[in-house]
mmCIF file of C-alpha atoms in Angstrom:
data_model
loop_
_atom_site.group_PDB
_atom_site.id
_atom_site.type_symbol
_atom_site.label_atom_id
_atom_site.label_comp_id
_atom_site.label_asym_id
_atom_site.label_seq_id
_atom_site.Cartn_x
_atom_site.Cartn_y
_atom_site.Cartn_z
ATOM 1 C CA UNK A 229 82.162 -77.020 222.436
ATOM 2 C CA UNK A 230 85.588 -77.544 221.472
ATOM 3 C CA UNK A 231 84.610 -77.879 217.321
ATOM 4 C CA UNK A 232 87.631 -79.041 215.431
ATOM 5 C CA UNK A 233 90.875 -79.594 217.772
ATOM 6 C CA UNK A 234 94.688 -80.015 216.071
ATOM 7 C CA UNK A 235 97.700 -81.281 217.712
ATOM 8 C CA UNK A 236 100.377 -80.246 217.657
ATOM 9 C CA UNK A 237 100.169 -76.532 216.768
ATOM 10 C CA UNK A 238 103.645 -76.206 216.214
ATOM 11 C CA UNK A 239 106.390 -78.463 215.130
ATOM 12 C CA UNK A 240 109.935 -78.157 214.300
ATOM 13 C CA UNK A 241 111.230 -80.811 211.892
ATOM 14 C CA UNK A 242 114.670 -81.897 210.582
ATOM 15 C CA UNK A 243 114.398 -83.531 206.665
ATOM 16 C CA UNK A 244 113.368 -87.547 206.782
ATOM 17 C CA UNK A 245 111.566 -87.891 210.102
ATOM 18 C CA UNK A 246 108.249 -88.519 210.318
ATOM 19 C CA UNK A 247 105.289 -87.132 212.196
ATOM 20 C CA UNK A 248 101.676 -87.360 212.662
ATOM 21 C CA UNK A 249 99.617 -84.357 212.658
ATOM 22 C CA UNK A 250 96.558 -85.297 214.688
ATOM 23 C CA UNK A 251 92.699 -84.023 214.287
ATOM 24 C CA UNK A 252 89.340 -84.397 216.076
ATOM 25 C CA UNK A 253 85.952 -82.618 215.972
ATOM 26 C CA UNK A 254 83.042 -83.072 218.182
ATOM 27 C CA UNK A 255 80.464 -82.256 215.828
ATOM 28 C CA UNK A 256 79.431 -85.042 214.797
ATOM 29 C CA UNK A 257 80.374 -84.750 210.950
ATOM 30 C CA UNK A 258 80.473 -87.082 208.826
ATOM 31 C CA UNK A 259 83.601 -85.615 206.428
ATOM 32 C CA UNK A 260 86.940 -84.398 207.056
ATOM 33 C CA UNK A 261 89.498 -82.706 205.338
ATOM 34 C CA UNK A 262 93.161 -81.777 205.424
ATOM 35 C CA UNK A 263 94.214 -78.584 203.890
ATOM 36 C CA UNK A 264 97.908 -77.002 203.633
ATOM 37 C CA UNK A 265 98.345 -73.154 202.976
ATOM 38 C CA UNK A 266 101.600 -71.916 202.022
ATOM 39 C CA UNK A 267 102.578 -68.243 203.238
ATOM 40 C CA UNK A 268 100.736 -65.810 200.973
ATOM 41 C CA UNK A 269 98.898 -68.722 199.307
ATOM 42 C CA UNK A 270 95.559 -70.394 198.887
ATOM 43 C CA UNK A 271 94.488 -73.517 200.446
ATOM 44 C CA UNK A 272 95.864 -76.510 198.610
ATOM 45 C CA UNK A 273 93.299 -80.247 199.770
ATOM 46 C CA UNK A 274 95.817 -82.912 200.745
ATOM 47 C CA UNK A 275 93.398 -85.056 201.612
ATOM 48 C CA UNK A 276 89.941 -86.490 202.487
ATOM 49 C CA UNK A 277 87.021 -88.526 203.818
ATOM 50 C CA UNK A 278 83.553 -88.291 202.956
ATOM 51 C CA UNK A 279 82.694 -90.295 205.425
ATOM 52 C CA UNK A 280 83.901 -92.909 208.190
ATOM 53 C CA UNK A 281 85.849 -95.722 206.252
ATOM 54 C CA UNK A 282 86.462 -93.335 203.072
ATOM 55 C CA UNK A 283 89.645 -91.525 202.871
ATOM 56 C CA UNK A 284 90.042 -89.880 198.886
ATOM 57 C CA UNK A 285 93.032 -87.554 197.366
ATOM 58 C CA UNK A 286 93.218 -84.368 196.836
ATOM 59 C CA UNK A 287 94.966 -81.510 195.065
ATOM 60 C CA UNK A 288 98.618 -82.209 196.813
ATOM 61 C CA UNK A 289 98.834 -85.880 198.119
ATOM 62 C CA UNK A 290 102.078 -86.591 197.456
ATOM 63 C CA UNK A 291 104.383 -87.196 200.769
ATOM 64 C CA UNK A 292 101.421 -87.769 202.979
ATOM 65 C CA UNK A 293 99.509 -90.436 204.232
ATOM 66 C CA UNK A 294 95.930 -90.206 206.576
ATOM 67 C CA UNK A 295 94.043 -92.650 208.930
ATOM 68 C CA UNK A 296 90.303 -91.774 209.521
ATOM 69 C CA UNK A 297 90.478 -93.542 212.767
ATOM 70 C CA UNK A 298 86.721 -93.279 213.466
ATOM 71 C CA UNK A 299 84.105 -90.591 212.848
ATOM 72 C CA UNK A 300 86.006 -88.611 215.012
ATOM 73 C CA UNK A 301 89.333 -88.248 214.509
ATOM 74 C CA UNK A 302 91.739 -87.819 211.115
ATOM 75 C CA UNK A 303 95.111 -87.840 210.926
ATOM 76 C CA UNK A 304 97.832 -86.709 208.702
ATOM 77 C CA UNK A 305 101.139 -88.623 208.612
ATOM 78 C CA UNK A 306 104.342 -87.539 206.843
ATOM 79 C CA UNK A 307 106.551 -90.519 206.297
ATOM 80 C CA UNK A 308 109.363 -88.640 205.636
ATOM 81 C CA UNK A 309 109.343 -84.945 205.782
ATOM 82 C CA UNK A 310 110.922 -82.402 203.019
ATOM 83 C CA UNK A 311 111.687 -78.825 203.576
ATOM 84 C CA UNK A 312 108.799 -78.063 201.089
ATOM 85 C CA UNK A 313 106.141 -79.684 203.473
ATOM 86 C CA UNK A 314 106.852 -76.662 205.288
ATOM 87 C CA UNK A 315 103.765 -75.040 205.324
ATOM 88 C CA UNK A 316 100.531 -74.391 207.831
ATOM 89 C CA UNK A 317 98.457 -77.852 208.254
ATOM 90 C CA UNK A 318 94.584 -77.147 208.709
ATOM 91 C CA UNK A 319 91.876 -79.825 209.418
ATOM 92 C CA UNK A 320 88.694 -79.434 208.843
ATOM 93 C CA UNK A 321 84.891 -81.537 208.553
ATOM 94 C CA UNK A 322 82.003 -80.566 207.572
ATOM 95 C CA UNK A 323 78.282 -82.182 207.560
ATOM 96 C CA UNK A 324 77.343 -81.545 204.376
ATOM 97 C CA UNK A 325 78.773 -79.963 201.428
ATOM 98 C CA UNK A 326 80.583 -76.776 201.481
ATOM 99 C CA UNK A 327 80.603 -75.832 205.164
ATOM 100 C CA UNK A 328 83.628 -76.490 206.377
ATOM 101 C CA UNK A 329 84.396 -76.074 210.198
ATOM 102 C CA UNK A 330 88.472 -75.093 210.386
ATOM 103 C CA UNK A 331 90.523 -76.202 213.479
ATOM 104 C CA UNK A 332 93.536 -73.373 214.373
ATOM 105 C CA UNK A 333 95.783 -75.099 212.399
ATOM 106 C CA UNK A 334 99.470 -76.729 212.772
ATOM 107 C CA UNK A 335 102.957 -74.655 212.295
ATOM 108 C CA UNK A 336 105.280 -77.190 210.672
ATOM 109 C CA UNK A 337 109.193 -76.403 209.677
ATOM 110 C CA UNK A 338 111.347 -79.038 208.170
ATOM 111 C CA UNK A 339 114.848 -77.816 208.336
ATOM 112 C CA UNK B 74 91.465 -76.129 185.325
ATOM 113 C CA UNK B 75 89.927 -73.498 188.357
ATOM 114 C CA UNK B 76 86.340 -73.320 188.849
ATOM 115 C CA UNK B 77 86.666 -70.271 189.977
ATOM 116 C CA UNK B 78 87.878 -66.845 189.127
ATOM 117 C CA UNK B 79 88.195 -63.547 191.607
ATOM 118 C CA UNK B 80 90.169 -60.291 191.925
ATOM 119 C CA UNK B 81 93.476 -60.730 193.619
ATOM 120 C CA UNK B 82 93.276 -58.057 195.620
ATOM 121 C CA UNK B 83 90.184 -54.876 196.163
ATOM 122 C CA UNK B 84 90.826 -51.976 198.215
ATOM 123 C CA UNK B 85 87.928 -50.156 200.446
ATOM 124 C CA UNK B 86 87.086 -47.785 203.015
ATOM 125 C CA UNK B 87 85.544 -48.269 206.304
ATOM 126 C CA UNK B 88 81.944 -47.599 206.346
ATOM 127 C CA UNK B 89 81.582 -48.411 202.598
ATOM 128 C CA UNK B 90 79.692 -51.458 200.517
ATOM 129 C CA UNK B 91 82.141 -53.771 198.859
ATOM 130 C CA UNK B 92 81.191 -56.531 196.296
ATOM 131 C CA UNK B 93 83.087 -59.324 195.648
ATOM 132 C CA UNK B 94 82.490 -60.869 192.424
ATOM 133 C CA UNK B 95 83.517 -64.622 191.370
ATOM 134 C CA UNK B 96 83.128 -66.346 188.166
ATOM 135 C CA UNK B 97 82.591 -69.419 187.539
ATOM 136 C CA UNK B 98 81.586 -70.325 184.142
ATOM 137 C CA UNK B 99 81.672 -73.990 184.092
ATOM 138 C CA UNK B 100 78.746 -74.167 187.347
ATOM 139 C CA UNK B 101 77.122 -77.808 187.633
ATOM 140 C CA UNK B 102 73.760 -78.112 188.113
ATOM 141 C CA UNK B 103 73.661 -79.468 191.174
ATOM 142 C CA UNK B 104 76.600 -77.137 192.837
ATOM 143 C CA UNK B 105 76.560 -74.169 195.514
ATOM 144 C CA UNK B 106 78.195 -71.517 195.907
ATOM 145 C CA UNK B 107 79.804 -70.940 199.187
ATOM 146 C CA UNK B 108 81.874 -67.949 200.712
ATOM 147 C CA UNK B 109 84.482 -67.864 203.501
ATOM 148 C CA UNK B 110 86.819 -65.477 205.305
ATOM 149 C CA UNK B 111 90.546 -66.085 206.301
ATOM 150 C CA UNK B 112 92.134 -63.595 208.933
ATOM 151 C CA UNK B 113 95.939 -64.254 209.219
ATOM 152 C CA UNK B 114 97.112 -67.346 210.964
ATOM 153 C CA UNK B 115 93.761 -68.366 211.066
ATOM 154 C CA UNK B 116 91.183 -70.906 209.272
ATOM 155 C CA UNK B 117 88.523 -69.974 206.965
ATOM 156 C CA UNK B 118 85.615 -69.239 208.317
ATOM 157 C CA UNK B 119 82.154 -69.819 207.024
ATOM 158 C CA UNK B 120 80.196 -66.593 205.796
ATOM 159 C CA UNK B 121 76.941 -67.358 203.139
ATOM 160 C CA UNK B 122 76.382 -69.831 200.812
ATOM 161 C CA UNK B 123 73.646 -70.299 198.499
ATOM 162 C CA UNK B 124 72.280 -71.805 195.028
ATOM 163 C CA UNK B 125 70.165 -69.754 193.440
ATOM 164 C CA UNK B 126 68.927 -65.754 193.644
ATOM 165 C CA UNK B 127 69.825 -63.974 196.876
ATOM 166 C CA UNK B 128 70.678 -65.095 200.055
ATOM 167 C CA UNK B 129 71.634 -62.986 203.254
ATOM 168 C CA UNK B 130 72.403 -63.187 206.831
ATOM 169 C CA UNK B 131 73.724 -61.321 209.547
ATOM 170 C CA UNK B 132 77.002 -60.402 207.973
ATOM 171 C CA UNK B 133 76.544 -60.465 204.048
ATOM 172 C CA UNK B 134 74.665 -60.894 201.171
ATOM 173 C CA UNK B 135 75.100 -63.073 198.178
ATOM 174 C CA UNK B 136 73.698 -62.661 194.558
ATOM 175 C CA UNK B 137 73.075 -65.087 192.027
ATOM 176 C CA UNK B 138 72.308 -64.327 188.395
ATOM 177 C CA UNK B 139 69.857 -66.890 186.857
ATOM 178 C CA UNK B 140 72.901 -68.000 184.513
ATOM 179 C CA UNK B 141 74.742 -69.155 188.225
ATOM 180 C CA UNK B 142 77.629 -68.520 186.176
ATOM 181 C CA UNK B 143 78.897 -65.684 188.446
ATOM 182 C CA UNK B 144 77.880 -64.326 191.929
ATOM 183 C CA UNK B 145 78.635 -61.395 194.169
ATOM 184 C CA UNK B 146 79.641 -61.324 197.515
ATOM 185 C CA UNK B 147 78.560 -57.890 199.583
ATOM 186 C CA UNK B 148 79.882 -56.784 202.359
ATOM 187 C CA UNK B 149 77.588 -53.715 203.436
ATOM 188 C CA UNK B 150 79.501 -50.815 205.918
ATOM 189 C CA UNK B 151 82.949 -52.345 205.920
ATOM 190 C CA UNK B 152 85.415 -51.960 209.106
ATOM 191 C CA UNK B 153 88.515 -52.506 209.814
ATOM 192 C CA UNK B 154 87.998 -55.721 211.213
ATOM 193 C CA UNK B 155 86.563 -56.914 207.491
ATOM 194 C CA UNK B 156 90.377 -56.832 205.940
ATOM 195 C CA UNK B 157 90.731 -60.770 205.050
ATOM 196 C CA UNK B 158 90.888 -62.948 202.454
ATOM 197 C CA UNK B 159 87.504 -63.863 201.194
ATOM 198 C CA UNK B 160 87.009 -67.551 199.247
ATOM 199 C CA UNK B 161 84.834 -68.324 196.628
ATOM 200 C CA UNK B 162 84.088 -72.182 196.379
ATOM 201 C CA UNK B 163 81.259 -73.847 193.658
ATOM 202 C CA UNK B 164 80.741 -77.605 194.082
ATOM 203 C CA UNK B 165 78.485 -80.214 195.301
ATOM 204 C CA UNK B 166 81.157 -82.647 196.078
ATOM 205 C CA UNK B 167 83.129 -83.487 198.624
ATOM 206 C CA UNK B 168 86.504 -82.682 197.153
ATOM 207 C CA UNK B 169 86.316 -79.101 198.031
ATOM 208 C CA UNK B 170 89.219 -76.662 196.248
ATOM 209 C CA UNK B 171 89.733 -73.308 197.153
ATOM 210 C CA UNK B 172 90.855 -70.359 194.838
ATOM 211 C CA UNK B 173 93.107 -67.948 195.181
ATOM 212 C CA UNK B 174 91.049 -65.817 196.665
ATOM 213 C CA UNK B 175 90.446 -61.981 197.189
ATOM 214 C CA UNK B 176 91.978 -60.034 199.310
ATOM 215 C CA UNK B 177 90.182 -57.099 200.687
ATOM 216 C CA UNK B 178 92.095 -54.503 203.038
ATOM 217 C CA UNK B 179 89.919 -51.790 203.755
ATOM 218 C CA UNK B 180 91.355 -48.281 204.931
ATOM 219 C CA UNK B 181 90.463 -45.432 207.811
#
């Protein structure tokens, strides 16, 4: 039972290219969530989806963009990256409010 | 404005009880109260979560007041392996914010 699976885990950027950051859990959930954590900082909500169809801001969306391809699978695109997207990129879903399953997580550097 | 308030930082020593405290003053009536753990270059990780009273499992317990406007996280016999950052989180949506945080290191 894989749980919640990111890809890539680490990335190396240059500033304006683009990227998807790619999510999928096998549980079954119903809501997913992407999260960005800054070194030494809290988690900071991007983005996310109650629930297949539904995708909602959060705290930081500026910059990004996300797909809730099915129940599945959630990804997180940046258009055109900055060096302050820098940061570590976790997904997330959850059944039901407040417990939230956390994939590894995704390195990303924009130079 | 946060919905939650916690130390910054709390220092232990293995083998001791440490509570975690969290405000959270402005509580709706229909929120929980949920607790995680963060090890470095890791996610957050699940611990307790409950509404109302006291709650425990395998690896803490969790006290409410009646008011809900505060609870306690405790963390009984502390290792090592307990030095993390430990989450506080109160809602009953699906737009879930985290605080800042505690974080614990707990000393030989």
């Amino acid at each position: 039972n894989a749980g919640v699976t990111q890809t890539p885990k680490f990335q190396v950027l240059k500033t304006g290219q683009s990227m998807t950051l790619q999510c999928a859990q096998d549980m079954n959930h119903n809501s997913m969530y992407w999260y960005r954590q800054d070194p030494g900082m809290g988690l900071r909500l991007i983005y996310y989806s109650a629930s297949e169809g539904t995708t909602d801001k959060g705290e930081v969306p500026n910059g990004y963009n996300v797909s809730r391809l099915n129940k599945r699978e959630f990804s997180l695109r940046l258009e055109s990256a900055a060096p302050s997207q820098t940061s570590v990129y976790f997904c997330a879903s959850s059944e039901t409010t407040g417990e939230l399953f956390f994939g590894e997580g995704s390195r990303l550097t924009v130079l | 404005l946060a919905k939650t308030t916690q130390p910054i930082s709390m220092d232990s020593y293995e083998g001791q009880e440490v509570n975690i405290t969290c405000s959270h003053n402005n509580i709706a009536t229909n929120d929980y109260i949920t607790w995680y753990q963060q090890f470095p270059s890791q996610g957050p990780r699940f611990i307790i979560q409950g509404y109302k009273t006291k709650v425990t499992n395998e690896v803490a317990s969790l006290f409410i007041p009646a008011d809900r406007k505060s609870s306690t996280l405790s963390l009984p016999r502390v290792s090592l392996s307990d030095t993390a950052v430990y989450y506080c989180l109160v809602d009953s949506s699906y737009k879930l914010i985290f605080g800042s945080g505690t974080r614990l290191l707990v000393r030989p």
